[in-house]
Coordinates of C-alpha atoms in Angstrom, one line a residue:
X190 CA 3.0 38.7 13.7
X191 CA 3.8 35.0 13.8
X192 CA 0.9 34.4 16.5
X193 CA -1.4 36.2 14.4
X194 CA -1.2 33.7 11.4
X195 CA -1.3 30.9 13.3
X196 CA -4.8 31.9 13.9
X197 CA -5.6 32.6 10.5
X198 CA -4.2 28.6 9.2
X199 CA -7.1 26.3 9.0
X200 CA -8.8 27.4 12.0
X201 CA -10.5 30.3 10.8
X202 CA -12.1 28.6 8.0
X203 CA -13.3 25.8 9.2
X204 CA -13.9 22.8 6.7
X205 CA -14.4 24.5 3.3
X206 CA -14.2 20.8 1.7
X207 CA -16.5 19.0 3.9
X208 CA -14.3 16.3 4.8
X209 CA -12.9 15.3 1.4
X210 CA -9.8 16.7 -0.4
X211 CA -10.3 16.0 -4.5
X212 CA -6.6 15.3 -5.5
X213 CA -7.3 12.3 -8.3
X214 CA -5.9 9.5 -6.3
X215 CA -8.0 6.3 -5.5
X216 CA -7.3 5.2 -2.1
X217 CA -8.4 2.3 0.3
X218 CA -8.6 2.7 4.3
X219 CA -7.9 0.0 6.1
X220 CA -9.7 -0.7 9.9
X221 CA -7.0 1.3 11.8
X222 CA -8.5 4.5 9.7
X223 CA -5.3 4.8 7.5
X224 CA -5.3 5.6 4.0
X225 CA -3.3 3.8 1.0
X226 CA -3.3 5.0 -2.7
X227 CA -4.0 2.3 -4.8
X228 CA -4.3 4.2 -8.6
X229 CA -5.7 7.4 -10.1
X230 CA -9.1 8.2 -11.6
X231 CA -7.3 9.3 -14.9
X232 CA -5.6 5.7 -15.1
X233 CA -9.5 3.9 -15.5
X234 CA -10.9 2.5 -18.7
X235 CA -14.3 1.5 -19.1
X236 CA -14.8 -1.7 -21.2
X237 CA -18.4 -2.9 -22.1
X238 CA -19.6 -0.2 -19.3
X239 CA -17.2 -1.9 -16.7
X240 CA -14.8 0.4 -14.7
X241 CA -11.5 -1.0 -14.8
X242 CA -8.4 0.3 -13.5
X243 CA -5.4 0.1 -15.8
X244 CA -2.5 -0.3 -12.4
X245 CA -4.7 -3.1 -11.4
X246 CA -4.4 -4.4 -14.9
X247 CA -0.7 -4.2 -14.8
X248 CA -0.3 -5.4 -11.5
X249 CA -2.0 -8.7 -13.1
X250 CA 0.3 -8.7 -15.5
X251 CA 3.5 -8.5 -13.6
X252 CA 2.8 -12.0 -12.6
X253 CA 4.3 -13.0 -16.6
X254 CA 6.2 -10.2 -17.3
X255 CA 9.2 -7.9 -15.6
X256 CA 8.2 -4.3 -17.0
X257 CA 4.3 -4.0 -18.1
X258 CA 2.1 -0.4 -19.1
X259 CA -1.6 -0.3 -19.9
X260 CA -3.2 2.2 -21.5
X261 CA -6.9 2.7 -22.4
X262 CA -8.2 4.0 -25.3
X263 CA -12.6 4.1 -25.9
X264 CA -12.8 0.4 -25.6
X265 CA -9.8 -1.0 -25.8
X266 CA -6.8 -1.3 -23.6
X267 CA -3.3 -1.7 -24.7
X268 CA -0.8 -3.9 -22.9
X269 CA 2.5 -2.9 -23.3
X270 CA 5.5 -5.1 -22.6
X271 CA 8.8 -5.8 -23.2
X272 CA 9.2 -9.2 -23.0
X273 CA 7.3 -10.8 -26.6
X274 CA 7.5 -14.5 -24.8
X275 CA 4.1 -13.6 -22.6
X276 CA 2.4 -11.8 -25.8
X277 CA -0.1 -14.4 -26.3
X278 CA -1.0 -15.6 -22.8
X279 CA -1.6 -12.1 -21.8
X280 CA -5.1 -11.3 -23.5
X281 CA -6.2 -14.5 -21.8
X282 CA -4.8 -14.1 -18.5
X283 CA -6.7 -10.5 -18.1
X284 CA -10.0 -11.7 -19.8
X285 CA -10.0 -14.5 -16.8
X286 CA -9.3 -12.0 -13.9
X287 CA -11.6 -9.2 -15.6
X288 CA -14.6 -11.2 -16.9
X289 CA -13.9 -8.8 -20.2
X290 CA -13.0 -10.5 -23.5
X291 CA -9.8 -10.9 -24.3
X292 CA -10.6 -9.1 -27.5
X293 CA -10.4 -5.8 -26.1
X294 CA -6.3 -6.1 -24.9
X295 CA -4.3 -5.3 -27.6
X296 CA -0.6 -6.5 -26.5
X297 CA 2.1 -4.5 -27.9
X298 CA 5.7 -5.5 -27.4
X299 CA 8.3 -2.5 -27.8
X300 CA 12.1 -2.6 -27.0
X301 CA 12.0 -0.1 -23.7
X302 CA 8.8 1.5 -22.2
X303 CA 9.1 5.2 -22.7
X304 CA 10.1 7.0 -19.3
X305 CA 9.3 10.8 -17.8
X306 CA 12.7 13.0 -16.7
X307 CA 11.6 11.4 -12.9
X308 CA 11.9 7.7 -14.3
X309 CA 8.3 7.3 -14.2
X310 CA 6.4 5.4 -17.4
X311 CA 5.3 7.7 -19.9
X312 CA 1.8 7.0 -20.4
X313 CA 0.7 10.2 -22.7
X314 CA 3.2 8.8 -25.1
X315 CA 2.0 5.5 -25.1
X316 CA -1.5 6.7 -25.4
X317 CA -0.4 9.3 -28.3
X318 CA 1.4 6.1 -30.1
X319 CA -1.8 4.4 -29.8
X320 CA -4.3 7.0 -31.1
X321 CA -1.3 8.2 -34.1

């Protein structure tokens, strides 16, 4: 029995997908042909028809703050921190690295950033504070 799955396992069907696997994830590959994920397709916003992805936002904002979350509503993103000593400086800082104008970051500071059972930031709370 064991031998006869083995056959029946991937080679049987041959590429169904056509070389790509839809899971979400961005990803870069570097020259040696390995793969790194860099965000997620849900975690874009698209300000004044510009893509922009809200890790790489918070990634530029880690360079003021300790603990950062972005979250994108229409055309607007929200910056949330906890640390209200970078609040002005941030709207700034991201229009300069984006080319977007600082208008459209709202900075929110809030005692703790929400967290998931697993530790991770809750964004679907952040977003449902946003749109309440």
């Amino acid at each position: 029995m064991r031998g006869n799955l083995r056959g029946l396992i991937g080679r049987e069907l041959g590429d169904e997908r056509q070389g790509s696997l839809r899971t979400g994830d961005l990803a870069l590959r570097d020259a040696d042909g390995y793969y790194y994920i860099t965000g997620r397709l849900s975690r874009m916003a698209k300000l004044f028809g510009k893509r922009v992805s809200l890790d790489d936002l918070e990634q530029i904002c880690l360079g003021l703050v300790a603990e950062v979350a972005c979250t994108g509503a229409e055309d607007r993103v929200t910056v949330w921190i906890t640390d209200g000593q970078q609040e002005g400086a941030l709207p700034g800082l991201l229009a300069e690295r984006t080319a977007i104008h600082q208008s459209t970051y709202q900075v929110r500071v809030v005692d703790s950033l929400p967290r998931t059972p697993a530790g991770k930031v809750d964004y679907k709370l952040l977003l449902n504070e946003v749109l309440a």
